[in-house]
Coordinates of C-alpha atoms in Angstrom, one line a residue:
X1 CA 113.3 -57.0 223.1
X2 CA 115.8 -54.8 224.8
X3 CA 118.0 -54.5 221.7
X4 CA 114.9 -53.5 219.6
X5 CA 113.8 -50.9 222.0
X6 CA 117.3 -49.4 222.2
X7 CA 117.4 -49.1 218.4
X8 CA 114.1 -47.3 218.4
X9 CA 115.3 -44.8 221.0
X10 CA 118.4 -44.1 219.0
X11 CA 116.4 -43.5 215.8
X12 CA 114.1 -41.1 217.7
X13 CA 117.1 -39.2 219.1
X14 CA 118.7 -38.9 215.7
X15 CA 115.4 -37.6 214.1
X16 CA 115.2 -35.0 216.9
X17 CA 118.7 -33.9 216.2
X18 CA 118.0 -33.6 212.5
X19 CA 114.9 -31.5 213.1
X20 CA 116.8 -29.2 215.4
X21 CA 119.6 -28.7 212.8
X22 CA 117.0 -28.1 210.1
X23 CA 115.3 -25.5 212.3
X24 CA 118.6 -23.7 213.0
X25 CA 119.6 -23.6 209.4
X26 CA 116.2 -22.5 208.1
X27 CA 115.8 -18.7 207.5
X28 CA 114.0 -16.8 210.1
X29 CA 110.8 -15.1 209.3
X30 CA 111.1 -11.4 208.5
X31 CA 107.7 -10.5 210.0
X32 CA 109.0 -11.0 213.5
X33 CA 111.8 -8.4 213.0
X34 CA 109.7 -5.9 211.0
X35 CA 110.0 -2.3 212.1
X36 CA 107.0 -0.2 211.9
X37 CA 107.6 3.4 210.7
X38 CA 106.0 6.4 212.4
X39 CA 103.9 8.9 210.6
X40 CA 106.7 11.4 210.5
X41 CA 109.1 8.9 208.8
X42 CA 106.4 8.0 206.3
X43 CA 105.7 11.7 205.5
X44 CA 109.4 12.3 205.1
X45 CA 109.7 9.3 202.8
X46 CA 106.8 10.2 200.6
X47 CA 107.7 13.9 200.6
X48 CA 111.3 13.1 199.5
X49 CA 110.0 10.8 196.7
X50 CA 107.6 13.4 195.4
X51 CA 110.1 16.3 195.5
X52 CA 112.7 14.1 193.7
X53 CA 110.2 13.2 191.0
X54 CA 109.3 16.8 190.4
X55 CA 112.9 17.9 190.4
X56 CA 114.1 15.3 188.0
X57 CA 111.1 15.6 185.7
X58 CA 111.1 19.3 185.4
X59 CA 114.9 19.5 185.0
X60 CA 114.8 16.9 182.2
X61 CA 111.9 18.6 180.4
X62 CA 114.0 21.7 180.1
X63 CA 116.5 19.8 177.9
X64 CA 113.7 19.3 175.3
X65 CA 111.5 22.4 175.8
X66 CA 114.3 25.0 175.5
X67 CA 115.6 24.2 172.0
X68 CA 112.1 23.4 170.6
X69 CA 110.0 26.3 172.1
X70 CA 111.9 28.7 174.3
X71 CA 114.8 29.5 171.9
X72 CA 112.5 30.3 168.9
X73 CA 110.3 32.4 171.1
X74 CA 113.2 34.5 172.4
X75 CA 114.6 34.9 168.9
X76 CA 111.2 36.0 167.7
X77 CA 110.9 38.6 170.4
X78 CA 114.4 39.9 169.8
X79 CA 113.7 40.6 166.1
X80 CA 111.0 43.1 167.2
X81 CA 108.2 42.3 164.6
X82 CA 105.4 44.7 164.0
X83 CA 102.3 44.0 166.1
X84 CA 99.8 44.9 163.4
X85 CA 99.9 43.1 160.1
X86 CA 100.8 44.6 156.8
X87 CA 100.4 43.3 153.2
X88 CA 103.0 41.2 151.4
X89 CA 103.2 40.3 147.7
X90 CA 105.1 37.2 146.5
X91 CA 107.6 38.3 143.9
X92 CA 109.3 35.0 143.1
X93 CA 109.8 31.5 144.2
X94 CA 112.9 29.2 143.9
X95 CA 112.9 25.4 144.2
X96 CA 116.5 24.4 144.8
X97 CA 118.2 21.0 145.2
X98 CA 121.6 20.4 146.8
X99 CA 123.0 20.9 150.3
X100 CA 125.1 23.9 149.2
X101 CA 122.1 25.7 147.7
X102 CA 119.9 25.0 150.7
X103 CA 121.5 27.0 153.5
X104 CA 117.9 28.1 154.5
X105 CA 114.3 27.4 153.5
X106 CA 111.1 29.3 153.8
X107 CA 109.5 26.1 155.3
X108 CA 110.8 22.7 156.1
X109 CA 109.4 19.9 158.3
X110 CA 112.0 18.9 160.9
X111 CA 114.6 21.2 162.3
X112 CA 117.5 18.8 162.7
X113 CA 117.7 17.0 159.3
X114 CA 120.0 18.2 156.5
X115 CA 118.4 20.1 153.6
X116 CA 118.6 18.6 150.1
X117 CA 115.5 20.2 148.8
X118 CA 114.4 23.7 149.7
X119 CA 112.0 26.4 148.6
X120 CA 112.9 30.1 148.7
X121 CA 110.0 32.6 148.7
X122 CA 110.8 36.3 148.2
X123 CA 108.2 39.0 148.9
X124 CA 107.8 42.8 149.1
X125 CA 105.6 44.5 151.8
X126 CA 104.1 47.8 152.7
X127 CA 106.2 49.6 155.3
X128 CA 103.6 52.2 156.2
X129 CA 101.2 51.6 159.0
X130 CA 98.0 50.4 157.4
X131 CA 94.7 49.1 158.7
X132 CA 93.4 46.0 156.9
X133 CA 89.7 45.5 156.9
X134 CA 88.6 42.3 158.6
X135 CA 86.3 41.0 155.8
X136 CA 88.6 41.9 152.9
X137 CA 89.6 38.9 150.7
X138 CA 90.9 40.7 147.5
X139 CA 94.0 42.8 148.3
X140 CA 95.0 43.6 144.7
X141 CA 93.3 46.9 144.6
X142 CA 94.3 47.8 148.1
X143 CA 98.0 47.4 147.6
X144 CA 98.2 49.4 144.3
X145 CA 98.2 52.7 146.1
X146 CA 101.0 51.9 148.5
X147 CA 104.8 51.9 147.9
X148 CA 106.4 48.5 148.2
X149 CA 109.6 47.8 150.1
X150 CA 112.8 46.0 149.0
X151 CA 112.7 42.3 148.5
X152 CA 112.7 40.2 151.7
X153 CA 112.5 36.5 152.6
X154 CA 109.3 34.9 153.8
X155 CA 109.5 32.3 156.6
X156 CA 107.0 30.1 158.3
X157 CA 108.5 31.1 161.7
X158 CA 111.8 32.6 162.9
X159 CA 113.6 29.3 162.4
X160 CA 112.0 28.4 159.1
X161 CA 111.1 24.9 160.3
X162 CA 108.6 23.0 162.4
X163 CA 106.8 19.8 162.9
X164 CA 103.4 18.6 161.7
X165 CA 100.5 19.3 162.3
X166 CA 101.7 22.8 163.4
X167 CA 103.8 23.3 160.2
X168 CA 102.7 21.7 156.9
X169 CA 105.1 22.9 154.2
X170 CA 103.1 21.6 151.3
X171 CA 100.1 23.8 152.1
X172 CA 102.5 26.7 153.0
X173 CA 104.3 26.6 149.7
X174 CA 101.2 26.1 147.6
X175 CA 99.5 29.2 149.2
X176 CA 102.3 31.6 149.7
X177 CA 104.6 30.4 146.9
X178 CA 102.4 31.6 144.1
X179 CA 103.9 34.7 142.3
X180 CA 101.6 37.7 142.7
X181 CA 99.8 36.3 145.8
X182 CA 98.9 39.0 148.4
X183 CA 98.3 38.2 152.0
X184 CA 98.8 39.7 155.6
X185 CA 102.3 39.4 157.0
X186 CA 104.6 40.8 159.7
X187 CA 108.1 42.2 159.1
X188 CA 111.0 42.8 161.5
X189 CA 111.9 46.3 162.5
X190 CA 115.5 45.3 163.2
X191 CA 116.0 43.2 160.1
X192 CA 113.6 44.1 157.3
X193 CA 114.7 41.2 155.2
X194 CA 112.8 38.8 157.5
X195 CA 109.0 38.4 157.1
X196 CA 106.7 36.1 159.0
X197 CA 103.2 35.0 158.0
X198 CA 101.9 35.0 161.6
X199 CA 103.0 36.7 164.8
X200 CA 101.6 37.3 168.3
X201 CA 103.6 38.9 171.0
X202 CA 101.5 37.5 173.9
X203 CA 101.8 34.0 172.6
X204 CA 105.6 34.2 172.5
X205 CA 105.7 35.5 176.1
X206 CA 103.3 32.9 177.4
X207 CA 105.4 30.2 175.7
X208 CA 108.5 31.3 177.5
X209 CA 106.6 31.4 180.8
X210 CA 105.0 28.0 180.4
X211 CA 108.0 26.1 178.9
X212 CA 110.9 27.7 180.8
X213 CA 109.9 29.7 183.9
X214 CA 107.5 27.1 185.3
X215 CA 109.8 24.1 185.0
X216 CA 112.8 26.1 186.2
X217 CA 111.0 27.3 189.3
X218 CA 109.7 23.8 190.1
X219 CA 113.3 22.4 189.8
X220 CA 114.8 25.1 192.0
X221 CA 112.0 24.9 194.7
X222 CA 112.1 21.1 194.9
X223 CA 115.9 21.1 195.0
X224 CA 115.9 23.6 197.9
X225 CA 113.3 21.6 199.7
X226 CA 115.3 18.4 199.4
X227 CA 118.4 20.2 200.6
X228 CA 116.6 21.5 203.7
X229 CA 115.1 18.1 204.5
X230 CA 118.4 16.1 204.2
X231 CA 121.3 18.5 204.4
X232 CA 122.5 21.3 206.6
X233 CA 122.5 24.2 204.1
X234 CA 123.3 26.9 206.6
X235 CA 126.4 28.8 206.2
X236 CA 128.7 28.6 209.2
X237 CA 131.9 30.5 209.7
X238 CA 134.9 28.3 210.5
X239 CA 136.5 29.9 213.6
X240 CA 138.7 27.0 214.5
X241 CA 141.8 28.7 213.1
X242 CA 141.2 31.6 215.4
X243 CA 141.0 29.3 218.5
X244 CA 144.1 27.3 217.6
X245 CA 146.2 30.4 216.7
X246 CA 149.3 30.6 218.9
X247 CA 149.5 33.7 221.0
X248 CA 152.8 35.3 219.8
X249 CA 152.2 38.8 221.1
X250 CA 155.0 40.3 223.1
X251 CA 154.1 41.9 226.4
X252 CA 154.2 45.7 226.3
X253 CA 156.4 47.7 228.6
X254 CA 153.4 49.5 230.0
X255 CA 151.8 46.2 231.1
X256 CA 154.9 45.2 233.1
X257 CA 155.0 45.8 236.8
X258 CA 157.6 47.8 238.6
X259 CA 159.0 44.8 240.4
X260 CA 159.8 43.0 237.1
X261 CA 161.6 46.0 235.8
X262 CA 163.7 46.3 238.9
X263 CA 164.7 42.6 238.9
X264 CA 165.8 42.9 235.3
X265 CA 168.0 45.9 236.1
X266 CA 169.5 44.2 239.1
X267 CA 170.4 41.2 236.9
X268 CA 172.2 43.4 234.3
X269 CA 174.3 45.6 236.7
X270 CA 176.9 42.9 237.5
X271 CA 177.5 42.2 233.9
X272 CA 178.0 46.0 233.2
X273 CA 180.5 46.3 236.1
X274 CA 182.5 43.2 235.0
X275 CA 182.8 44.3 231.4
X276 CA 185.4 47.0 230.8
X277 CA 186.0 48.4 227.3
X278 CA 189.6 47.9 226.0
X279 CA 191.9 51.0 226.0

């Protein structure tokens, strides 16, 4: 009986030791060491995340908006088109094939692909300031009394390209590419060989404001706010070199006291008496 009870005690002790080791090796619960953030830390965290999101999003959008919308709008304004429409007459149309023949096109869908097929539409327009009646549909009798300009190129926009549904070249070529067709248009004052079918000065300005100024301002403001929150952006003058500069100024004679002058004279007199110049 004693041997059996002793074996049971040993087994119980071994089990207890195993359970202790298992508890020591087991990972501790994270809820016990969890640190609760204050409302200031939470506001700082969410504010940083929001500002970083706006800064990155607005900055990345400029990479796409500038070449697609801002650059054409600036080019259109720089050409100084007439604000009131005049009348254009299509003189001829050329359908060309080949990359060397298609350096430009009156209309093409897509501004990055190479041109293998292109359409050149040439027009003449009335340079005088005219007022076109709103309800007029037949312009043939109206243009007969006005002098026509030299031949110019007709473009769907200043780049001559675009993307559907804004630009549909099939409809554009079928309507404006018919010889003898008369329609309202806008010519450039700086380069009278460039003619557009539609133009609005206010739309070009609003495009620049919405697609460039607004994202740029958001990027700058959010970046400055992040810098203020997490960095010391104040300009400080480094004056350490002034403090560590060795003082090498020699004392002036005016600042010396009379006693120091007299002691120096007394020290030099024996040397003068001993020294005798050679005969």
